[in-house]
mmCIF file of C-alpha atoms and ligand atoms in Angstrom:
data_model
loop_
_atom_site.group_PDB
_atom_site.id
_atom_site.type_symbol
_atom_site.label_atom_id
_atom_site.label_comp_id
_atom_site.label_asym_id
_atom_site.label_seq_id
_atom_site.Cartn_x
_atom_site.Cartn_y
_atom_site.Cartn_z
ATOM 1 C CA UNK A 1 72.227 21.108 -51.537
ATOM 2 C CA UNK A 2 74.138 22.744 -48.991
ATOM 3 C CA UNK A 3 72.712 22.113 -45.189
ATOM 4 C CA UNK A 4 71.908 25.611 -43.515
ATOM 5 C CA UNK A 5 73.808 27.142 -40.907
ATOM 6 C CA UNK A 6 72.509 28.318 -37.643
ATOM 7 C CA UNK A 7 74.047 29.885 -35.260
ATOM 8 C CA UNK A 8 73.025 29.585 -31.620
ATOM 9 C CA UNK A 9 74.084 32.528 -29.050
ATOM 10 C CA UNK A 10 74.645 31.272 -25.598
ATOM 11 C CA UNK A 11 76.216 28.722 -26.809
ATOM 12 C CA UNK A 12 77.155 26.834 -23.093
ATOM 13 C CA UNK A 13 73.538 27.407 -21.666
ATOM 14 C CA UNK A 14 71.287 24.597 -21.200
ATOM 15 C CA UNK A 15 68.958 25.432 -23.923
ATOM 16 C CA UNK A 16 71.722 26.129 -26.479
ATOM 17 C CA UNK A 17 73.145 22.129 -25.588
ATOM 18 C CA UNK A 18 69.319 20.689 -26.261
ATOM 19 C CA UNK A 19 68.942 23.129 -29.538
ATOM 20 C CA UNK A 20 72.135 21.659 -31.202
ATOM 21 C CA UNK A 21 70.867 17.942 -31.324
ATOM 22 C CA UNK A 22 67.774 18.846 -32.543
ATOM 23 C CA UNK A 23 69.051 20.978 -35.037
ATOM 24 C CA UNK A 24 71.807 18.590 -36.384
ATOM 25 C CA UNK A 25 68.650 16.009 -36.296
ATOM 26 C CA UNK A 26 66.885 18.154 -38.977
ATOM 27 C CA UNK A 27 70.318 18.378 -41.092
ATOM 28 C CA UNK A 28 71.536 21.589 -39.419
ATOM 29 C CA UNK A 29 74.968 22.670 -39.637
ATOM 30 C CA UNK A 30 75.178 24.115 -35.993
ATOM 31 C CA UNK A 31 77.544 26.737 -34.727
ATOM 32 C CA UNK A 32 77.292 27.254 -31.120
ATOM 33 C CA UNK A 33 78.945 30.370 -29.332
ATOM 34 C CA UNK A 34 78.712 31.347 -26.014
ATOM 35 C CA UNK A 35 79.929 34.946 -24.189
ATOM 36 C CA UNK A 36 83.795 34.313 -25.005
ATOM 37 C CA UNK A 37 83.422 33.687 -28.593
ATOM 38 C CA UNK A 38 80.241 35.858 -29.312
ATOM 39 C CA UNK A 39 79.244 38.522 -26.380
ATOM 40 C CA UNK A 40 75.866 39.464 -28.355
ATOM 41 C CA UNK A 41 76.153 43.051 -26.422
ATOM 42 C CA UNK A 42 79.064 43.854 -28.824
ATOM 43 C CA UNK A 43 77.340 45.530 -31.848
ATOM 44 C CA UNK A 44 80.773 44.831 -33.928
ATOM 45 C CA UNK A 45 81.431 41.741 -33.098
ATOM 46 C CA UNK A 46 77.893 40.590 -34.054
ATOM 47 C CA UNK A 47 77.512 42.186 -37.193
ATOM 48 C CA UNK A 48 80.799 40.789 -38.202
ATOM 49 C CA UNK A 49 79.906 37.098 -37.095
ATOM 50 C CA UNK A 50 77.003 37.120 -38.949
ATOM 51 C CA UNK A 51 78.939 38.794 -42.284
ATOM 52 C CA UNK A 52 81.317 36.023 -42.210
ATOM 53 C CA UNK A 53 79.040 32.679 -41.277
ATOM 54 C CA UNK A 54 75.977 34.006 -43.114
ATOM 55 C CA UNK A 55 74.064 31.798 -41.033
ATOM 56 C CA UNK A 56 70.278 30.343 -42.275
ATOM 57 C CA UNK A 57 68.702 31.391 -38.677
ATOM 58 C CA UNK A 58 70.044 32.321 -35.301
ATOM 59 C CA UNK A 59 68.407 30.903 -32.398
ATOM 60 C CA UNK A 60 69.362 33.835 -29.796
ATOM 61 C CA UNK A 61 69.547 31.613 -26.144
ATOM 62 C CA UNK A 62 72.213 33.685 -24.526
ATOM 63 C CA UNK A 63 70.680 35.972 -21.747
ATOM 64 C CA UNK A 64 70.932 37.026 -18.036
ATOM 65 C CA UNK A 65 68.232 34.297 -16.851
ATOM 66 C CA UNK A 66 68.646 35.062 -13.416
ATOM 67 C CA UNK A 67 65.558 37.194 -12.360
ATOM 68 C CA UNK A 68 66.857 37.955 -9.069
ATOM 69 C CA UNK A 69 70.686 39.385 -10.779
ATOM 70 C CA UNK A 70 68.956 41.476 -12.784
ATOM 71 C CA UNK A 71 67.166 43.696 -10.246
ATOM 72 C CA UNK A 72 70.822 44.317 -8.940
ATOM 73 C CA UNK A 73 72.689 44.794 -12.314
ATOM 74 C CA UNK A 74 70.047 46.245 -14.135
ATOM 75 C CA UNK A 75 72.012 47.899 -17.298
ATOM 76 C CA UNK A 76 73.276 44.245 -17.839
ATOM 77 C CA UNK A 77 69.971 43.020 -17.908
ATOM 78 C CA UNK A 78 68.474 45.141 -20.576
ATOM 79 C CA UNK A 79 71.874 45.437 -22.536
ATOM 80 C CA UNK A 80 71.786 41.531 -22.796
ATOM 81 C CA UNK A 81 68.533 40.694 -22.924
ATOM 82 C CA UNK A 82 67.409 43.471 -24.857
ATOM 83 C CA UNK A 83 69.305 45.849 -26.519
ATOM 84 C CA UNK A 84 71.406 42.748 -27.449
ATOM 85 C CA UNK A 85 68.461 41.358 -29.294
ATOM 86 C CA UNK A 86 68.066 44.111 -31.188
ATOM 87 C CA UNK A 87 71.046 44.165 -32.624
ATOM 88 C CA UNK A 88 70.876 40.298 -33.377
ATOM 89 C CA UNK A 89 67.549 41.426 -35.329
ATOM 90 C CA UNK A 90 69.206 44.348 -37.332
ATOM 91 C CA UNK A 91 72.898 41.430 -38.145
ATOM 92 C CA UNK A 92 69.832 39.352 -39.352
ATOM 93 C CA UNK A 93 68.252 41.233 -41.625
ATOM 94 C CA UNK A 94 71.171 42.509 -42.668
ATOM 95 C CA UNK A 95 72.570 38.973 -43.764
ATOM 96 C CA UNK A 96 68.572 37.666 -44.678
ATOM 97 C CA UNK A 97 68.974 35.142 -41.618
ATOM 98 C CA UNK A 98 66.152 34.193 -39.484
ATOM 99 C CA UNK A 99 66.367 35.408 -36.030
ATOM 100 C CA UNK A 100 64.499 33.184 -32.675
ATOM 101 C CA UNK A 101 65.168 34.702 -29.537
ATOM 102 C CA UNK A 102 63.905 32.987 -26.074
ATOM 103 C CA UNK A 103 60.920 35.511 -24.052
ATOM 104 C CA UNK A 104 59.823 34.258 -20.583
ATOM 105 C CA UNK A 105 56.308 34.043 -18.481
ATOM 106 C CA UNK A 106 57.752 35.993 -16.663
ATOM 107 C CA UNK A 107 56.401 39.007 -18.652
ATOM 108 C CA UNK A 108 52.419 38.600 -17.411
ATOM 109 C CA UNK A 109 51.775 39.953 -13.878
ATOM 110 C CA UNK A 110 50.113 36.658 -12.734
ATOM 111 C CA UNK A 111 46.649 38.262 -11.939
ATOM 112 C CA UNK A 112 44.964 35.661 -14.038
ATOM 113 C CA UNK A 113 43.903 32.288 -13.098
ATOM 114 C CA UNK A 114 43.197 31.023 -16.481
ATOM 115 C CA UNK A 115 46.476 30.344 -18.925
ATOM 116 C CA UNK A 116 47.574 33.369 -20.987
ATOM 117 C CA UNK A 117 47.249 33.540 -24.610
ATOM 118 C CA UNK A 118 50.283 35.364 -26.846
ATOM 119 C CA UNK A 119 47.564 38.471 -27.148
ATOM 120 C CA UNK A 120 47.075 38.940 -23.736
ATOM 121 C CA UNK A 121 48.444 42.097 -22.295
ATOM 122 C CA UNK A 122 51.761 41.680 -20.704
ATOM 123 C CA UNK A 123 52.626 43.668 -17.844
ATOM 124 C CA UNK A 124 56.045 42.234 -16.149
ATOM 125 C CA UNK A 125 56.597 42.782 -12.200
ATOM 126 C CA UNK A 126 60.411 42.351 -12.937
ATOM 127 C CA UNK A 127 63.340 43.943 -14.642
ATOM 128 C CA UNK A 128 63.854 40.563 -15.865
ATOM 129 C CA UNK A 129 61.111 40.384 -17.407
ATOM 130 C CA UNK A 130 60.550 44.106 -18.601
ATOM 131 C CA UNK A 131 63.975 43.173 -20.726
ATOM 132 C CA UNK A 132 62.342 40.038 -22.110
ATOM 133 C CA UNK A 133 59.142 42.305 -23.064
ATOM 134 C CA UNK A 134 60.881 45.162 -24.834
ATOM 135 C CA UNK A 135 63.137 42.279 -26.552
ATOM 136 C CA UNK A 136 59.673 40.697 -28.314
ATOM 137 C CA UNK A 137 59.720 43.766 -30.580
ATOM 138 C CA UNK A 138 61.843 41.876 -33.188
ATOM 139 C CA UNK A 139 58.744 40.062 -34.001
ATOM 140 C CA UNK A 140 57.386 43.006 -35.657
ATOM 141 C CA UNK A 141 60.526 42.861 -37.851
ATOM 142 C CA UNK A 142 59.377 39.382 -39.007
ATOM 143 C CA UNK A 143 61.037 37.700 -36.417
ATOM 144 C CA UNK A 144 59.943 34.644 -33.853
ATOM 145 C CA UNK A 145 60.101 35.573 -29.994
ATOM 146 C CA UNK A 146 58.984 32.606 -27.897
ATOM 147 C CA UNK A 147 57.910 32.729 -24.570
ATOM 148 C CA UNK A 148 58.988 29.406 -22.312
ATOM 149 C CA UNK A 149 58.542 28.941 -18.671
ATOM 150 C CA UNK A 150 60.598 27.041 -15.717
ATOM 151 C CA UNK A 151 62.822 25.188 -18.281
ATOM 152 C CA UNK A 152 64.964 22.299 -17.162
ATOM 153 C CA UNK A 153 67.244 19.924 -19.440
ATOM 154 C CA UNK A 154 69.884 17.204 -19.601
ATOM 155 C CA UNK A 155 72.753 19.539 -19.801
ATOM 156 C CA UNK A 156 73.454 22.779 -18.170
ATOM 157 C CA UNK A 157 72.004 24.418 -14.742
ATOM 158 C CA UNK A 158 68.369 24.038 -13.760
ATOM 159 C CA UNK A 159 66.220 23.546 -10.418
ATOM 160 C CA UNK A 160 65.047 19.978 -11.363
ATOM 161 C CA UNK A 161 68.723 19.307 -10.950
ATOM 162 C CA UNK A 162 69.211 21.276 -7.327
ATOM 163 C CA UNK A 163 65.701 19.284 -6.239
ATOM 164 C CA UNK A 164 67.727 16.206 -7.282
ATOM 165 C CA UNK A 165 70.642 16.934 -5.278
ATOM 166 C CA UNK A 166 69.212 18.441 -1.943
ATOM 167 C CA UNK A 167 67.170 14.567 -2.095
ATOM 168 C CA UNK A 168 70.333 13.001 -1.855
ATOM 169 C CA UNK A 169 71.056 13.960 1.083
ATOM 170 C CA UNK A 170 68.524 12.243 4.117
ATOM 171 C CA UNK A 171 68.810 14.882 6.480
ATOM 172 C CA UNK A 172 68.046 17.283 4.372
ATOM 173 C CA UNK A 173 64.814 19.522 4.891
ATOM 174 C CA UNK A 174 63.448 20.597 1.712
ATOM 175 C CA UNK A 175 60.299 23.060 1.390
ATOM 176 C CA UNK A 176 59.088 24.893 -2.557
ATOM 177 C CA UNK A 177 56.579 27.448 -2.976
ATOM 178 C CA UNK A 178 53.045 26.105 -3.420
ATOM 179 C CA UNK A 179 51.845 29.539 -4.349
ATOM 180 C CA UNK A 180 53.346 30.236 -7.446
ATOM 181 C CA UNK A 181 51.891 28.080 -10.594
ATOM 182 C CA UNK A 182 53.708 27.744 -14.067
ATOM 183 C CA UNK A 183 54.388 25.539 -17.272
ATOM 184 C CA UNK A 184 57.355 23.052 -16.375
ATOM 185 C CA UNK A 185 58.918 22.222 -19.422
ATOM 186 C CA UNK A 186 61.803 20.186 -20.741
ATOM 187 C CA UNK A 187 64.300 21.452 -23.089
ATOM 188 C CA UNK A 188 64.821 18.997 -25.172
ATOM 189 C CA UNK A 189 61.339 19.078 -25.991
ATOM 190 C CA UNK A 190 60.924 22.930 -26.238
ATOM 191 C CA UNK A 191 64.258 22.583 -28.942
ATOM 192 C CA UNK A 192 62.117 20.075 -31.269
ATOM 193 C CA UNK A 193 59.385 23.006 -31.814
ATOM 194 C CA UNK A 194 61.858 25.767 -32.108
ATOM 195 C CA UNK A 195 64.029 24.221 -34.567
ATOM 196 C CA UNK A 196 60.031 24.194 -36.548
ATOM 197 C CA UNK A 197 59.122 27.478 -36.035
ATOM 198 C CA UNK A 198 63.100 28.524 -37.342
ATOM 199 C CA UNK A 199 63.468 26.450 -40.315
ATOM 200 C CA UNK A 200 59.495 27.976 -41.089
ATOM 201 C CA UNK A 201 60.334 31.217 -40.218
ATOM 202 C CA UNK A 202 57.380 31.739 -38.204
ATOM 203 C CA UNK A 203 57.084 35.597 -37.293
ATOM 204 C CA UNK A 204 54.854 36.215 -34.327
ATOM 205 C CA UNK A 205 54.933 35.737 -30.457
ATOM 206 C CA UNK A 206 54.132 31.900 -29.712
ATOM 207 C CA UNK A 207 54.222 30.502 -26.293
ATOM 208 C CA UNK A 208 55.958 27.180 -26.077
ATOM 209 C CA UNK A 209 55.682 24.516 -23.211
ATOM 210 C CA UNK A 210 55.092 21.454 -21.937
ATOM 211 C CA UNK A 211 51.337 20.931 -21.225
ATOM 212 C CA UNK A 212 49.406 21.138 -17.672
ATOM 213 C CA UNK A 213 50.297 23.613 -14.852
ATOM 214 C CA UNK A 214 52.115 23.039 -11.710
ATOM 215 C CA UNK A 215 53.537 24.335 -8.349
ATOM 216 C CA UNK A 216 57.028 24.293 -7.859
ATOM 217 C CA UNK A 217 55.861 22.295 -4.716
ATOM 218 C CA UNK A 218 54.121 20.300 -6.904
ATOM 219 C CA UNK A 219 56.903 19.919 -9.300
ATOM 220 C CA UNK A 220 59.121 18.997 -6.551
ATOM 221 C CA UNK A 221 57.105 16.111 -5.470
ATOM 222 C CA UNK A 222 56.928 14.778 -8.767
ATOM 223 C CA UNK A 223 60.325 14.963 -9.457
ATOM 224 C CA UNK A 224 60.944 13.407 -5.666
ATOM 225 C CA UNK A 225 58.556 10.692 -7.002
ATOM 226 C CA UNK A 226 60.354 9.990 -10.256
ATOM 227 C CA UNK A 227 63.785 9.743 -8.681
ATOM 228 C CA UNK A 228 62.573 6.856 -6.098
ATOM 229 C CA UNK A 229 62.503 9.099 -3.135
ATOM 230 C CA UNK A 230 59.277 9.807 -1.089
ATOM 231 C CA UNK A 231 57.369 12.290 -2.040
ATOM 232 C CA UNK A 232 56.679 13.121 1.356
ATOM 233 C CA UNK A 233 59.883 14.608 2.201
ATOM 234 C CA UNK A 234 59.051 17.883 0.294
ATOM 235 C CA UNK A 235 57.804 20.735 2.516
ATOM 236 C CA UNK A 236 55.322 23.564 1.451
ATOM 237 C CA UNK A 237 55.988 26.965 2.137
ATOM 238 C CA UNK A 238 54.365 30.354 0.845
ATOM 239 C CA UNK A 239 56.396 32.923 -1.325
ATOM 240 C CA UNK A 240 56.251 35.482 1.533
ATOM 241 C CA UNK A 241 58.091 32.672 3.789
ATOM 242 C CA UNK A 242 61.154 32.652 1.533
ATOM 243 C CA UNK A 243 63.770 33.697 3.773
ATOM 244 C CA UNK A 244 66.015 35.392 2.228
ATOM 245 C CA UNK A 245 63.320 37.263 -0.213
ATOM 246 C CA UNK A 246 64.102 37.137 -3.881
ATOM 247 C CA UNK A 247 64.719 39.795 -4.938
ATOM 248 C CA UNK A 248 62.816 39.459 -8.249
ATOM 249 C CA UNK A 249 58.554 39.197 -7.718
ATOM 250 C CA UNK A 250 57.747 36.190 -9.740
ATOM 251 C CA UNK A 251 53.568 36.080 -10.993
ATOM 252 C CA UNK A 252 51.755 34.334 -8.784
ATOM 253 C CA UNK A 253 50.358 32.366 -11.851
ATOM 254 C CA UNK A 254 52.147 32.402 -15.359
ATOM 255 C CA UNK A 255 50.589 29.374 -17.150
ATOM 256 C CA UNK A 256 50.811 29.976 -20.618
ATOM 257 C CA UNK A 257 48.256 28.271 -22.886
ATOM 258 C CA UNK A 258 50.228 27.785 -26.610
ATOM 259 C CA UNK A 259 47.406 28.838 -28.335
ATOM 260 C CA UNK A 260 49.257 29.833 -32.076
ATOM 261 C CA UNK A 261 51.136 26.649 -31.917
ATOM 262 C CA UNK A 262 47.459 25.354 -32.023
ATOM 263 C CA UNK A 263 46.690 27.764 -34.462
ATOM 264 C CA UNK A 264 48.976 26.917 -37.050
ATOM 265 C CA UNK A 265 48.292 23.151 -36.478
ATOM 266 C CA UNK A 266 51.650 22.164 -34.773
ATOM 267 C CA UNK A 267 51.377 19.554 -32.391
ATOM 268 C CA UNK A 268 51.050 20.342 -28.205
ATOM 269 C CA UNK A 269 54.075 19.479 -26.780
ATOM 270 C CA UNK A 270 53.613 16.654 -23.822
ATOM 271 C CA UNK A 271 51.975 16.927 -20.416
ATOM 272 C CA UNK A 272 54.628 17.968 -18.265
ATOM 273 C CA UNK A 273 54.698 15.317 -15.555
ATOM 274 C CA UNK A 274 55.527 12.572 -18.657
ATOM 275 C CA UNK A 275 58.565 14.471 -19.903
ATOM 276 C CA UNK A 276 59.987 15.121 -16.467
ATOM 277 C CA UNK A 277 59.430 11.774 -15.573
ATOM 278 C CA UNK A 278 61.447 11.133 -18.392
ATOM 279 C CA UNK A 279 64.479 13.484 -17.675
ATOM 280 C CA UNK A 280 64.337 12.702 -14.454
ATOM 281 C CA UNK A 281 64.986 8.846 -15.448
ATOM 282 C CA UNK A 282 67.826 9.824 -17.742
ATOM 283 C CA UNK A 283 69.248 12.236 -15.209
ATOM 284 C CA UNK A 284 69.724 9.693 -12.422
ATOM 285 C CA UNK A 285 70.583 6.958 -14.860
ATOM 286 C CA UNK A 286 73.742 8.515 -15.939
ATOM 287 C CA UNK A 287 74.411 10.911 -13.229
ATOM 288 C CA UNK A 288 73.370 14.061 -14.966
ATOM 289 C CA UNK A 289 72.206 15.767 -12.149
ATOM 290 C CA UNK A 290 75.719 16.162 -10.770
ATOM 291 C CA UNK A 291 76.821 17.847 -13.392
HETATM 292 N N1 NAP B 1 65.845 28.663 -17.447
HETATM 293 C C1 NAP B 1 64.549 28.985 -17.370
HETATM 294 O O1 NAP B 1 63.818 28.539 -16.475
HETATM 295 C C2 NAP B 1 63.953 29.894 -18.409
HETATM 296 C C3 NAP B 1 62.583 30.195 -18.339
HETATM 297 C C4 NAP B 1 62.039 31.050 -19.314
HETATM 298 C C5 NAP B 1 62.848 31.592 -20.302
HETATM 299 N N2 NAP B 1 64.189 31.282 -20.308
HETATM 300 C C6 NAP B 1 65.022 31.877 -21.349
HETATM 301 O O2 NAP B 1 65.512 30.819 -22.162
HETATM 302 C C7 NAP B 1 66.787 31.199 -22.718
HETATM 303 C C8 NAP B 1 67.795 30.115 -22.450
HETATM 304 O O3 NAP B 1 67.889 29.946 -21.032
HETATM 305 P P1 NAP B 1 68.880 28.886 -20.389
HETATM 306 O O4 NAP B 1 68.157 28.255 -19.262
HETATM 307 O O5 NAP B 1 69.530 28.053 -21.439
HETATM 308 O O6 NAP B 1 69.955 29.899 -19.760
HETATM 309 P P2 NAP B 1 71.489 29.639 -19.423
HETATM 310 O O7 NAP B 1 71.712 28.193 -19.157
HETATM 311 O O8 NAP B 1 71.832 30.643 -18.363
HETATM 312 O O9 NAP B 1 72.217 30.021 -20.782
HETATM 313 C C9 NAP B 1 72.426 31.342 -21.189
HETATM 314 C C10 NAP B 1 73.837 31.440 -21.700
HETATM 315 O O10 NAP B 1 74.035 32.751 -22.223
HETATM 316 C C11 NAP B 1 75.326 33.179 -21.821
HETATM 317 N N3 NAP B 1 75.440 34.634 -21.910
HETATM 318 C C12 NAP B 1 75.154 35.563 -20.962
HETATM 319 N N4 NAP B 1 75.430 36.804 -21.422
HETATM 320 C C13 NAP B 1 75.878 36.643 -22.702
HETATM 321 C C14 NAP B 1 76.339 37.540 -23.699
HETATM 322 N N5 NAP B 1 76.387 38.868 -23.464
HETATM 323 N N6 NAP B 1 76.729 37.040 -24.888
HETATM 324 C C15 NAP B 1 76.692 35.706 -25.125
HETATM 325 N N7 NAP B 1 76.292 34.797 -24.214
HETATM 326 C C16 NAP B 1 75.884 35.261 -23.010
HETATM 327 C C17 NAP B 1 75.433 32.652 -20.413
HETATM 328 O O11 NAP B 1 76.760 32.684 -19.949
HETATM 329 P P3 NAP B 1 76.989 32.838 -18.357
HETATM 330 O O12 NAP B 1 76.422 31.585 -17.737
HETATM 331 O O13 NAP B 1 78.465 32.952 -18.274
HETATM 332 O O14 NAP B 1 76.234 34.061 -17.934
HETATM 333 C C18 NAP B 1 74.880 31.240 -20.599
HETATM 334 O O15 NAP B 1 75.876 30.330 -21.039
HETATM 335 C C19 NAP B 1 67.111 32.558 -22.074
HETATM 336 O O16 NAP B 1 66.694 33.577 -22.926
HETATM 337 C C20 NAP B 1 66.253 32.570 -20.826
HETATM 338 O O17 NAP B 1 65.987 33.884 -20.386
HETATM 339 C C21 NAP B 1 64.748 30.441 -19.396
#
């Protein structure tokens, strides 16, 4: 038998470079594109890429993912991280490939201070994540949308990274918001279930994450910790302190509880402070965090 194709969009983002070996893992053919081979906004372009790879599944991880660009370049943000999606969803169908595109936390509002279930109502404060609301719709077309939160990986750009960096350096005052809580999670980890849920064809919302909740103060000091340094080092400061503003508002609290992962019996991915433990080992050990 032949080994299925997918295609991953976004093909030189950090979640695209963790999706690959898990999918080659699970005897994947992977074909990895990012904006210069494949710009998903181009309705032609994607409809013929998908005509002439006839992929298995796409696993869409190409999107604006900076909250705080897409309050400024707004018809970017939805044409990429929405209409885009769309479009994916219509190539797939049209081809009988299995579309998973990547949703955020960043839809909920953040009034709650229990973890939010796929079913509770979404209500973003950003256009980031307005785009990353509207773009869920291709689940009602039998596609997977999964929500993930504050991701961080071996390869590609993340803050676990930048915390790494900024420790370095002795002088250096560091300070993270204590006030905003989340789902940490590690990419490599969050690749393992969505390679699952693709090769199953799961249709639905499902929020996917590492387990536990944290700070980004408190995420800080753990990664601090992991790395050798002294925890102590890390200053606490309150969103309204953040000087310049972001321009994005982030929830206050967008811990998302993977309830239909639990549902359909797939394992809980780990507690969050063992797997960035973990990447923060590898990380240091070969220098990743430089790159
Ligand atoms: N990172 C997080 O904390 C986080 C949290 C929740 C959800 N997510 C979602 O998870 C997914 C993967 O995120 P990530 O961290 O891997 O992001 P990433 O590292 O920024 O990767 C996204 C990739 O998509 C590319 N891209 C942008 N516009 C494109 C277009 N029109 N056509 C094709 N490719 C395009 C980007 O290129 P450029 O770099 O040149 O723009 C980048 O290489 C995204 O949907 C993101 O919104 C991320």
């Amino acid at each position: 038998m032949t080994a299925p194709t997918v295609l991953l969009t976004g093909g030189a983002g950090q979640l695209a470079q963790a999706a690959r070996p898990a999918f080659e893992r699970q005897g994947w053919t992977v074909v990895a594109h990012d904006i210069d081979e494949l710009d998903i906004r181009d309705r032609d372009a994607v409809f013929a890429a998908l005509s002439a790879l006839r992929p298995r599944a796409v696993l869409n991880c190409a999107a604006i993912r900076d909250a705080d660009l897409c309050e400024v370049d707004v018809d970017n943000a939805w044409a990429t991280n929405d209409t885009a999606v769309h479009t994916l969803a219509d190539a797939c169908a049209e081809v009988d490939a299995h579309l998973t595109t990547i949703s955020s936390d960043y839809v909920f509002d953040g009034r709650h201070d229990v973890p939010y279930v796929e079913t509770d109502e979404a209500h973003p404060l950003s256009v980031y994540g307005e785009t990353k609301l509207a773009s869920e719709a291709v689940a009602q077309q039998g596609f997977t949308a999964v929500r993930t939160a504050w991701l961080a990986g071996r390869l590609g750009a993340n803050t676990i990274k930048t915390m790494l960096r900024l420790a370095d350096d002795p002088e250096r005052q560091m300070a993270f918001v204590d006030d905003q809580r989340g789902s940490p999670t590690v990419a490599e980890d969050l690749a393992s279930v969505l390679v699952r849920l693709t090769a199953e064809r799961r249709a639905g919302v499902y929020h996917v994450t590492n387990s536990g909740e944290a700070s980004w103060y408190e995420l800080a000091c753990h990664v601090l910790d992991s790395a050798g340094h002294d925890p102590a080092r890390m200053g606490r400061i309150a969103t309204d302190e953040l000087d310049p503003p972001r321009a994005a508002t982030r929830p206050a609290y967008s811990v998302l509880d993977n309830a239909a992962l639990r549902r359909d019996g797939i394992p809980a991915l780990p507690d969050w402070r063992d797997a960035v433990a973990e990447l923060v080992r590898d990380l240091v050990a070969d220098g990743g965090y430089l790159r």
